[in-house]
Amino acid sequence: MTMTIDAKGVYYKELNHNLRNHLDKGVKEILVQNVNGQRYIGDGVTGSQRLILEGTPGNDMAAFMDGLEIVVKGNGQDGTGNTMNQGRIIVHGHTGDTTGYAMRGGEIFIRDYVGYRVGIHMKEYKEKIPAIVIGGTAGDFLGEYMAGGIVVVLGIGLKEREDIVGDYCGTGMHGGIMYIRGQIPEYNLGKEVKIVEMTDEDKALVRGYVERYVTYFGGNVKSILSKPFNKLIPYNKRPYGNLYTSW
Amino acid sequence: MPISMQLPDYLVDRDPNRCITCKVCVNQCANDVHHWDKDVDSVIAEEEKCVNCHRCVIYCPTHALKIRRNPTEYKENHYWNSSTIRGIDRQAEGGGVLLTGMGTDKPIPIYWDRLFLNASQVTNPSIDPLREPMEIRTYLGSKPDNVIIKDGKLIKELPPQLVLDAPIMFGALSFGAISLSAVKSLAKAATDCGVMWNTGEGGLHRDVYEYGKNCIVQVASGRFGVDAEYLNAGSAIEIKIGQGAKPGIGGHLPGEKVGEEVSKTRMIPVGSDAISPAPHHDIYSIEDLRQLIYALKEATRYTKPVSVKVSAVHNVAAIASGIVRAGADIVAIDGVRGGTGAAPLRTRDSVGIPAELALAAVDSRLRQEGIRNQASLVIAGGIRNSSDIVKAIALGADACYIGTAALITMGCRMCQTCYTGKCNWGICTQDPKLVKRLNPEIGAQRLTNLIHAWSHEIKELLGGMGINALESLRGNRLMLRGVGLSETEYRILGILPAGE
Ligand code: SF4
Ligand code: SF4
C-alpha cells in the first residue's frame, strides 16, 4: 500500500518529521506530491522503504541516508545523496552541485546532467562500492579527490562540440574508477588521472549500469553501448606522497 | 659540496661507566638511532635520526643516556639564525613543503601569562571549596531567550545540551593521526570524568562506540567514517571548518598510517592517503553552513547540539556571529597555538591569531549583537593548565578543549615529529609494536587524574574570588587584570590594567 502525502506549502521541518514518523511506523512506500524545494528529505533515515517524490526536492536530499530508495519525478538540487551510506536514488531529471559528495555506498541514477563537483571524495571499503550513473553531462571537478567508488557518464544527447565532462575531471583523484562514454578531451582531465584500456570485466560492469539506466529511464542499451567507453583511474593512491620535507 | 649540509639537531651522550649494553635503547627507539655494534661490543648512536623524544632516556635502567641540543652554533646572527638556515637546508635537499607536528613553538606572546585573576580580601569573603559546595558543571548548547515556568515546571523545551562535570573537554584528535590506544584512553577518561572527548575527523572505531555518550563526533571535509549510525553515536556533532595549527588548509593522512583498522574506520582502501579537502565543498557561505548544520540536525532528529569549529583568524568575530546565526549550538575556536599530527611548518607558525584575543573578540561581538545566549563558546589552542581555563572562562568561554596537554598526560614529550608515524610513546602512530606501548587503562587513569586535579584547582581559584559557581565567572572580565599590554590589547581583551 502506498501512502500519499501532499507537501504543498508544508515547511521542510514538518514534512520531514511526518515522513520519518510514517517510516518509523513501518509504512513501506510513500508518495509525496507537490514537493517544492523542501530540503533534507530522507536525511539520516535508515531502512528499506521507498519514497516517491513528485516535484523538486530541495538541497541535501538523502544526506547520510542509509538504505532507502528515493525516486524523484523531477529534478534534484545541490547535495543530493550527500555522504549517503546505502540505498538508491533515481532522478528523472537533472541534479545540482556536489551530488553524491563523499558517498560511501548505494547508487544514484540521474537521467540528465549534473552540476559541479559531483562524486567528490566518494569512498569505498571492500565490497561496499558506491556508484553514480549520469545520463547526460557533468560539470567541472567531476570525481575530485575521489578515494573510491564508480562514476559512469553516458553523455546521451551530447550536442556537437559539447564536452561530456567539465574541467579538472578527476583532479586529486586517488581511488575509484570513472567510465566515460566516448572521447574525453585531454584538457578536461585533472593531472592525477589517466585513461586506461577497458577490460572485459569493466565492460560487463558498464553494461550492467546501462541496462539499469534504461530500465529506469528508457532508451536503448545497444545504441548506448555502441560508442566505446573510456576508463579513468588515478595514477596512484598517494598523489601527494612526495610533497613534503621533514622539518 | 657534501651530500648534506645538516648537522644532527641532537647529540646522544652515553656514559660508558653506566652503560651495561642491555640494548634497551636499541629496542625502544623506533627512529633506529641506537645500534649494537658487536665488533666493539658497545651501543653506538646515529645521531642524525634522533628527535629528542626521551624514550631511551627514560627506559635506560642505569640512566646512562642524555640527549643534548647540538651545541655547535653558526656565527651569531639574529636574522639568519640556525632555524632559518636549517629550513633552507632541508628544502634545498628535500625540495618539499616543510612538514612538522604539534603546535607552533615560536615565541608568540602568551596573553594568559599577562592576565591575573582577582581574589576576595576583606570586602567579600572567599570560599573554601573543601567545605562548601562549588558548582563547575557546565551546559553547552543554545540557551533560549527566556524560560517559561509554570507550577514549578519548565514549560518551554530547552534545545539539547551537553552536560560536563568540568569545563574541560578533550579536543579533536583523530584515529589515524593518533593510535587506538590513545583514542581509548581519551574516551575512557572522558566517560569516567563526565566530560567529552572528540573523534576528530577519523570516524569512530568499533571498540569505542561504547563511549559514545561522552563523545562529540566530528564531520570534516573528507567526511571520513560519517554515516547515520556515527552521527547518532555521539552526544553532539562538530562540523570542523578549520583547526588552529593549519587554518585554511585541509589534511593529508599519509598512506603509511592507513592500515586495516584505519581503513575500516575511515572507509578508504588500505594504503591510500586520507585527504581532507581544504574547504567543505558544500560550504562556500554562511547559508551553506546553515544547510549542513540543519542536514545534521534533521539526520539526528534535533536531539544533539551541533558545534562548528573554526580556526582563530582575522575576522573571527564576524565569522562567529555568522556561525551562530547559521544555527550552531556551540562555536569552537582554535587559536594559533593549536596542535596537530601534521602541518606545513609555515602555515603552523604564521597563520591565525592567538586564542586569547580571538575569544575576547568573539564573546564581545556576540554580546553586542545580543546573540551570545544562542550558542556556547569553546576555546582551544594551547590551554596548558587550570588557570588558563579559569582565565578563558572569565574572558567569555563556556568551556575549553585540551589537546596537547592531554597528549603530554599520555606520555608525549613534544618532539614534534608526529607526522612520521614513529611516535615512540605509542600515541601518534599506527605501528602495532609502538601502539602497544600505550596501555589505555593507564592512559585513561593519568587523564582522569589530570581532570580531577584541574577541577579542584578551578574550584580553589573560584573560591578565592568569592565565587561559588562557574556560571558567575563566565565573561566576568572584572575578575581579570592585565600587565604589560598595549592599549589596543586591553581594549580587545576588555580588561583593565593591574592597579586600575
Ligand atoms: S629518538 Fe628518542 S628514543 Fe631515539 S635516541 Fe632520540 S631520544 Fe632516544
Ligand atoms: S605525540 Fe609522540 S611523536 Fe608527537 S610530539 Fe608527542 S611524543 Fe613526539
CSV table of N, CA and C in Angstrom, one decimal, chain B residues 140-142 158-162 235 302-305 329:
chain,number,residue,atom,x,y,z
B,140,LEU,N,26.6,22.9,27.6
B,140,LEU,CA,26.9,23.5,26.4
B,140,LEU,C,25.7,23.3,25.4
B,141,GLY,N,25.3,24.4,24.8
B,141,GLY,CA,24.2,24.3,23.8
B,141,GLY,C,23.6,25.7,23.8
B,142,SER,N,22.6,25.8,22.9
B,142,SER,CA,21.9,27.1,22.7
B,142,SER,C,20.9,27.3,23.9
B,158,LEU,N,14.0,23.1,26.3
B,158,LEU,CA,15.3,23.6,26.0
B,158,LEU,C,15.9,22.9,24.8
B,159,PRO,N,16.7,23.6,24.0
B,159,PRO,CA,17.4,22.9,23.0
B,159,PRO,C,18.3,21.9,23.6
B,160,PRO,N,18.8,20.8,22.9
B,160,PRO,CA,19.6,19.8,23.5
B,160,PRO,C,20.9,20.4,24.1
B,161,GLN,N,21.4,19.9,25.2
B,161,GLN,CA,22.6,20.4,25.9
B,161,GLN,C,23.5,19.3,26.2
B,162,LEU,N,24.8,19.6,26.1
B,162,LEU,CA,25.9,18.7,26.6
B,162,LEU,C,26.1,19.0,28.1
B,235,SER,N,27.1,12.4,21.5
B,235,SER,CA,26.1,13.3,22.2
B,235,SER,C,26.0,14.6,21.5
B,302,TYR,N,17.1,16.4,15.7
B,302,TYR,CA,17.1,17.6,16.6
B,302,TYR,C,17.4,17.2,18.0
B,303,THR,N,18.1,16.1,18.2
B,303,THR,CA,18.4,15.6,19.6
B,303,THR,C,19.8,16.0,20.0
B,304,LYS,N,20.6,16.5,19.1
B,304,LYS,CA,22.0,16.8,19.5
B,304,LYS,C,22.4,18.2,19.2
B,305,PRO,N,23.2,18.8,20.1
B,305,PRO,CA,23.7,20.1,19.7
B,305,PRO,C,24.8,20.0,18.6
B,329,ASP,N,24.9,25.4,17.8
B,329,ASP,CA,24.6,25.5,19.2
B,329,ASP,C,25.9,25.8,20.0
